[in-house]
């Protein structure tokens, strides 16, 4: 009976996706690699408004949910003031570099995973996620790197 119940719950979880793995991200500091796996569930997330400018469409007002990048660094004991710049790499080969100064500005650089209440889809699923960097003081969004998977401190 118990075994049947377990199998039943497992099936429901698989179908509804509640057992879906959380996306991960790697942070590199020297020759150390930190794999961040439960960013979405464990860190302090915030929502904020932004205007999205995607080529070929009109600007749209949206709400993003994510964590301030400095929070992520704090959570893995990285002191960014020890570094000059941070490199972000995306699955499609896109790369951006931010100064640590820019990242340290309050309420500026966020690692987002939700837009208007919906989890960001991967590139394969036609989205901009699973993670995207949003820089609130970069209104033209060229540096809002989509599909980011690697962050390197230099
Ligand atoms: N991974 C990735 N992020 C990216 C880009 C890209 O090609 N790949 N393009 C950038 C540019 S130039 C802009 S304007 C915004 C919006 O891109 P979109 O016009 O393709 O929506 O995303 C930025 N982030
Ligand atoms: Mo662009």
PDB file of N, CA and C in Angstrom, residues 5 9 12 14 25 35 42 45 56 58 60-61 72-74 82 90 92 98 112-113 134-136 139 150 152 154:
ATOM      1  N   UNK A   5       1.497   4.117  -2.906  1.00  0.00           N
ATOM      2  CA  UNK A   5       1.284   5.548  -2.650  1.00  0.00           C
ATOM      3  C   UNK A   5       2.510   6.349  -3.096  1.00  0.00           C
ATOM      4  N   UNK A   9       2.667   9.275  -5.888  1.00  0.00           N
ATOM      5  CA  UNK A   9       3.160  10.639  -5.639  1.00  0.00           C
ATOM      6  C   UNK A   9       4.275  10.984  -6.623  1.00  0.00           C
ATOM      7  N   UNK A  12       2.802  11.836  -9.991  1.00  0.00           N
ATOM      8  CA  UNK A  12       2.195  13.173  -9.977  1.00  0.00           C
ATOM      9  C   UNK A  12       3.288  14.240 -10.072  1.00  0.00           C
ATOM     10  N   UNK A  14       6.292  13.948 -11.321  1.00  0.00           N
ATOM     11  CA  UNK A  14       6.915  13.948 -12.644  1.00  0.00           C
ATOM     12  C   UNK A  14       6.028  14.692 -13.634  1.00  0.00           C
ATOM     13  N   UNK A  25      24.324  27.289 -12.193  1.00  0.00           N
ATOM     14  CA  UNK A  25      25.189  28.333 -12.721  1.00  0.00           C
ATOM     15  C   UNK A  25      26.567  28.098 -12.111  1.00  0.00           C
ATOM     16  N   UNK A  35      29.632  25.606  -8.069  1.00  0.00           N
ATOM     17  CA  UNK A  35      28.395  25.349  -8.807  1.00  0.00           C
ATOM     18  C   UNK A  35      27.218  25.741  -7.921  1.00  0.00           C
ATOM     19  N   UNK A  42      16.760  29.304  -2.435  1.00  0.00           N
ATOM     20  CA  UNK A  42      17.386  29.651  -1.160  1.00  0.00           C
ATOM     21  C   UNK A  42      17.729  31.126  -0.991  1.00  0.00           C
ATOM     22  N   UNK A  45      14.873  36.684  -3.041  1.00  0.00           N
ATOM     23  CA  UNK A  45      14.557  37.243  -4.350  1.00  0.00           C
ATOM     24  C   UNK A  45      13.714  38.509  -4.235  1.00  0.00           C
ATOM     25  N   UNK A  56      12.916  44.346 -33.110  1.00  0.00           N
ATOM     26  CA  UNK A  56      11.716  44.030 -33.873  1.00  0.00           C
ATOM     27  C   UNK A  56      10.416  44.203 -33.121  1.00  0.00           C
ATOM     28  N   UNK A  58       8.106  46.651 -30.010  1.00  0.00           N
ATOM     29  CA  UNK A  58       8.013  47.893 -29.237  1.00  0.00           C
ATOM     30  C   UNK A  58       8.499  47.624 -27.814  1.00  0.00           C
ATOM     31  N   UNK A  60       8.418  47.049 -23.988  1.00  0.00           N
ATOM     32  CA  UNK A  60       7.326  46.563 -23.137  1.00  0.00           C
ATOM     33  C   UNK A  60       7.715  46.695 -21.670  1.00  0.00           C
ATOM     34  N   UNK A  61       6.741  47.137 -20.883  1.00  0.00           N
ATOM     35  CA  UNK A  61       6.955  47.223 -19.441  1.00  0.00           C
ATOM     36  C   UNK A  61       6.782  45.834 -18.843  1.00  0.00           C
ATOM     37  N   UNK A  72      24.260  36.929  -4.443  1.00  0.00           N
ATOM     38  CA  UNK A  72      24.776  35.627  -4.867  1.00  0.00           C
ATOM     39  C   UNK A  72      26.238  35.500  -4.431  1.00  0.00           C
ATOM     40  N   UNK A  73      27.026  36.544  -4.683  1.00  0.00           N
ATOM     41  CA  UNK A  73      28.440  36.508  -4.301  1.00  0.00           C
ATOM     42  C   UNK A  73      28.588  36.374  -2.788  1.00  0.00           C
ATOM     43  N   UNK A  74      27.774  37.112  -2.040  1.00  0.00           N
ATOM     44  CA  UNK A  74      27.836  37.001  -0.579  1.00  0.00           C
ATOM     45  C   UNK A  74      27.557  35.587  -0.120  1.00  0.00           C
ATOM     46  N   UNK A  82      37.755  42.394  -4.234  1.00  0.00           N
ATOM     47  CA  UNK A  82      39.089  41.842  -4.480  1.00  0.00           C
ATOM     48  C   UNK A  82      39.368  41.687  -5.972  1.00  0.00           C
ATOM     49  N   UNK A  90      27.385  33.157 -22.005  1.00  0.00           N
ATOM     50  CA  UNK A  90      26.068  32.572 -22.276  1.00  0.00           C
ATOM     51  C   UNK A  90      26.194  31.371 -23.209  1.00  0.00           C
ATOM     52  N   UNK A  92      24.833  30.790 -25.971  1.00  0.00           N
ATOM     53  CA  UNK A  92      24.920  31.081 -27.412  1.00  0.00           C
ATOM     54  C   UNK A  92      26.235  31.754 -27.791  1.00  0.00           C
ATOM     55  N   UNK A  98      31.534  43.179 -16.912  1.00  0.00           N
ATOM     56  CA  UNK A  98      31.128  44.303 -16.063  1.00  0.00           C
ATOM     57  C   UNK A  98      32.251  44.601 -15.082  1.00  0.00           C
ATOM     58  N   UNK A 112      18.218  37.297 -12.958  1.00  0.00           N
ATOM     59  CA  UNK A 112      16.779  37.076 -12.918  1.00  0.00           C
ATOM     60  C   UNK A 112      16.401  35.691 -13.434  1.00  0.00           C
ATOM     61  N   UNK A 113      15.261  35.191 -12.925  1.00  0.00           N
ATOM     62  CA  UNK A 113      14.793  33.866 -13.353  1.00  0.00           C
ATOM     63  C   UNK A 113      13.286  33.839 -13.603  1.00  0.00           C
ATOM     64  N   UNK A 134      20.100  41.294 -15.648  1.00  0.00           N
ATOM     65  CA  UNK A 134      19.423  42.543 -15.970  1.00  0.00           C
ATOM     66  C   UNK A 134      20.158  43.678 -15.252  1.00  0.00           C
ATOM     67  N   UNK A 135      20.564  44.678 -16.035  1.00  0.00           N
ATOM     68  CA  UNK A 135      21.284  45.816 -15.474  1.00  0.00           C
ATOM     69  C   UNK A 135      20.337  47.005 -15.537  1.00  0.00           C
ATOM     70  N   UNK A 136      19.845  47.405 -14.401  1.00  0.00           N
ATOM     71  CA  UNK A 136      18.808  48.433 -14.389  1.00  0.00           C
ATOM     72  C   UNK A 136      19.311  49.778 -14.897  1.00  0.00           C
ATOM     73  N   UNK A 139      19.610  50.997 -19.784  1.00  0.00           N
ATOM     74  CA  UNK A 139      18.244  50.943 -20.302  1.00  0.00           C
ATOM     75  C   UNK A 139      18.124  50.362 -21.703  1.00  0.00           C
ATOM     76  N   UNK A 150      27.835  30.966 -16.895  1.00  0.00           N
ATOM     77  CA  UNK A 150      29.157  31.007 -16.260  1.00  0.00           C
ATOM     78  C   UNK A 150      29.526  32.439 -15.894  1.00  0.00           C
ATOM     79  N   UNK A 152      32.784  34.584 -14.284  1.00  0.00           N
ATOM     80  CA  UNK A 152      34.206  34.457 -13.951  1.00  0.00           C
ATOM     81  C   UNK A 152      34.730  35.755 -13.329  1.00  0.00           C
ATOM     82  N   UNK A 154      37.645  38.225 -12.304  1.00  0.00           N
ATOM     83  CA  UNK A 154      39.016  38.443 -12.776  1.00  0.00           C
ATOM     84  C   UNK A 154      39.658  39.664 -12.121  1.00  0.00           C
TER      85      UNK A 154
END
